[in-house]
Coordinates of C-alpha atoms and ligand atoms in Angstrom, one line a residue:
M9 CA 121.9 119.5 80.0
N10 CA 123.1 123.4 79.4
Y11 CA 124.3 124.7 82.1
C12 CA 126.8 123.5 84.7
S13 CA 124.8 121.9 88.0
N14 CA 127.9 123.4 90.4
C15 CA 128.5 127.3 89.3
A16 CA 126.2 127.9 86.4
A17 CA 128.7 128.3 83.7
P18 CA 127.6 127.1 80.5
V19 CA 128.7 123.2 79.5
E20 CA 130.8 121.8 76.2
H21 CA 129.3 118.5 75.6
M22 CA 132.9 116.8 74.8
V23 CA 135.0 113.9 75.4
P24 CA 137.1 115.0 78.1
E25 CA 141.4 114.3 77.7
G26 CA 142.0 110.1 78.8
D27 CA 137.9 109.5 78.5
D28 CA 136.2 107.6 75.9
R29 CA 132.8 109.5 75.5
P30 CA 131.3 112.7 75.5
R31 CA 130.1 114.9 78.9
Y32 CA 128.6 117.7 80.1
V33 CA 131.7 119.8 80.8
C34 CA 131.9 122.6 82.9
H35 CA 135.6 125.2 81.7
A36 CA 134.5 127.8 84.3
C37 CA 134.6 125.1 87.4
G38 CA 135.7 121.9 85.8
L39 CA 133.4 119.9 87.1
V40 CA 132.1 117.0 84.2
H41 CA 128.7 115.8 84.6
Y42 CA 128.8 112.5 84.6
Q43 CA 125.6 110.4 84.1
N44 CA 124.8 107.2 84.8
P45 CA 121.7 104.6 84.6
R46 CA 118.8 105.1 86.8
L47 CA 117.4 102.2 89.1
V48 CA 113.8 101.2 89.4
V49 CA 112.9 99.4 92.2
G50 CA 109.6 97.1 92.6
C51 CA 107.9 94.3 93.8
I52 CA 106.0 91.7 92.6
P53 CA 103.4 91.5 95.3
V54 CA 102.0 88.4 95.9
W55 CA 98.7 87.2 98.5
E56 CA 97.6 83.2 98.0
D57 CA 98.1 82.5 94.6
K58 CA 96.8 85.9 93.1
I59 CA 99.4 89.1 91.9
L60 CA 99.2 92.8 93.3
L61 CA 98.6 95.7 90.2
C62 CA 97.6 99.1 90.0
L63 CA 96.0 101.2 87.8
R64 CA 97.9 104.0 86.5
D65 CA 96.5 107.4 87.6
I66 CA 99.4 109.4 86.2
E67 CA 101.5 109.6 83.0
P68 CA 103.7 108.2 81.4
R69 CA 101.2 105.0 81.2
R70 CA 98.2 106.2 82.7
G71 CA 95.2 103.8 82.7
K72 CA 97.6 101.1 82.6
W73 CA 98.2 98.3 84.5
T74 CA 101.7 98.0 86.5
L75 CA 103.5 96.4 89.5
P76 CA 104.5 98.2 92.2
A77 CA 107.6 99.7 90.9
G78 CA 110.1 103.8 91.0
Y79 CA 113.5 105.1 90.6
L80 CA 115.8 104.5 93.9
E81 CA 116.0 107.3 96.1
N82 CA 119.5 108.3 97.4
G83 CA 120.3 106.7 100.2
E84 CA 118.3 104.4 100.6
T85 CA 118.6 100.3 100.4
V86 CA 117.1 98.6 97.3
M87 CA 114.4 96.4 99.7
A88 CA 113.6 99.6 101.4
G89 CA 112.8 101.0 97.7
A90 CA 110.8 98.1 97.0
Q91 CA 108.4 98.5 99.9
R92 CA 108.3 102.1 99.8
E93 CA 107.0 101.5 96.2
T94 CA 104.4 99.4 97.0
R95 CA 102.8 101.3 100.3
E96 CA 103.0 104.3 97.8
E97 CA 101.2 102.8 95.1
T98 CA 99.1 100.5 96.8
G99 CA 98.2 101.2 100.1
A100 CA 99.8 97.9 101.4
T101 CA 102.8 96.6 103.4
V102 CA 104.9 93.5 101.8
S103 CA 107.8 91.6 103.7
R104 CA 109.9 88.6 102.8
L105 CA 111.1 90.3 99.9
E106 CA 113.4 87.7 97.0
P107 CA 115.7 89.6 94.6
Y108 CA 114.2 88.4 91.3
L109 CA 114.4 89.7 88.2
L110 CA 117.1 92.6 86.6
F111 CA 116.2 93.8 83.6
D112 CA 119.0 95.7 81.3
I113 CA 117.4 98.7 79.8
A114 CA 120.4 100.5 78.1
H115 CA 118.2 102.7 75.1
I116 CA 116.9 104.7 78.0
N117 CA 119.3 104.1 80.7
Q118 CA 117.3 102.5 83.3
L119 CA 118.0 99.7 85.2
Y120 CA 114.8 97.2 86.7
L121 CA 115.6 95.6 90.3
M122 CA 112.0 93.0 91.0
F123 CA 112.0 91.7 94.3
R124 CA 108.9 88.6 95.1
A125 CA 107.4 90.0 98.5
R126 CA 104.3 88.8 100.0
L127 CA 101.3 91.0 101.4
D128 CA 101.4 91.4 105.1
S129 CA 97.9 91.0 104.6
P130 CA 95.4 91.8 102.0
G131 CA 94.7 95.1 102.8
F132 CA 95.6 97.4 99.9
H133 CA 93.8 100.8 98.9
R134 CA 93.8 103.4 95.5
T135 CA 96.5 105.7 96.3
K136 CA 97.2 109.4 94.8
E137 CA 99.5 107.4 91.8
S138 CA 97.1 104.2 91.1
A139 CA 93.3 105.0 90.3
Q140 CA 92.8 101.1 91.3
V141 CA 94.1 98.3 92.7
R142 CA 93.5 95.3 92.7
L143 CA 94.5 91.2 92.7
F144 CA 94.6 89.1 90.1
G145 CA 94.5 85.6 89.6
E146 CA 97.1 84.2 86.4
K147 CA 93.3 84.2 83.9
E148 CA 92.9 87.8 84.8
I149 CA 96.2 89.4 84.5
P150 CA 94.9 92.4 81.8
W151 CA 97.6 91.6 79.5
N152 CA 97.1 93.9 77.0
E153 CA 97.1 96.7 79.0
I154 CA 100.1 96.0 81.3
A155 CA 102.5 99.5 81.3
F156 CA 105.3 98.7 80.3
P157 CA 107.8 95.9 78.8
A158 CA 109.6 95.2 81.4
I159 CA 106.9 94.9 84.1
E160 CA 104.9 92.5 80.8
K161 CA 108.1 90.2 80.9
T162 CA 108.3 89.9 84.8
L163 CA 104.6 88.8 85.0
Q164 CA 105.4 86.3 82.5
I165 CA 108.4 84.6 83.8
Y166 CA 107.2 84.6 87.2
L167 CA 103.8 82.7 86.5
A168 CA 106.1 80.4 83.9
D169 CA 108.4 79.7 87.0
R170 CA 105.6 79.4 89.9
A171 CA 105.3 76.7 87.2
D172 CA 107.9 74.9 87.8
G173 CA 108.2 76.0 91.4
V174 CA 111.4 77.1 91.4
F175 CA 112.5 81.0 91.1
P176 CA 116.2 81.7 90.2
F177 CA 117.4 85.0 89.9
Q178 CA 118.1 86.3 86.4
I179 CA 118.9 88.8 83.8
H180 CA 117.5 90.2 81.1
P181 CA 117.9 92.5 78.6
I182 CA 115.4 94.9 77.4
L183 CA 115.4 95.7 73.7
E184 CA 114.2 98.7 72.3
K185 CA 110.9 97.8 70.3
M186 CA 111.1 98.0 66.3
K187 CA 108.9 100.3 65.4
R188 CA 105.7 99.7 63.6
N189 CA 104.1 101.1 60.6
Ligands
ZN23 ZN1 131.1 125.2 86.6

């Protein structure tokens, strides 16, 4: 950030008095720009024993498979956000949402909140954001083509819990991947 979002004066990256970490501070109008993690909300849409995945047609990770998920909007509840993202990315409507997984992705300042959800009908279609949308059985999941670590982990945990028949709410960290040569 270079300029104040309130008055357009240049900002300084500094620790404000009484604070313990650097913020973007505007000396012209006094505004401190606090920046906090963003929340991604999404669903595991299920029809019978199959899971709905979408093939991303947008960057990042275009051409990789994912669960429907995206940033929560201001003024929106987490459940409505997860349903909206599912509708936008898969054309499907979901209900009976159950809060299920929360991922702390501290190194990119994000949280993911994933719900379990039921498709209202097996109706879905490709969308502006998804080149393909389809149901996958457990044995068909394209593990090497999943877009994001949090989504891969969601699918792993869901399938393990499903085998056990219980779906306790869980919080997991997603750690930065070690750089490989
Ligand atoms: Zn300002």
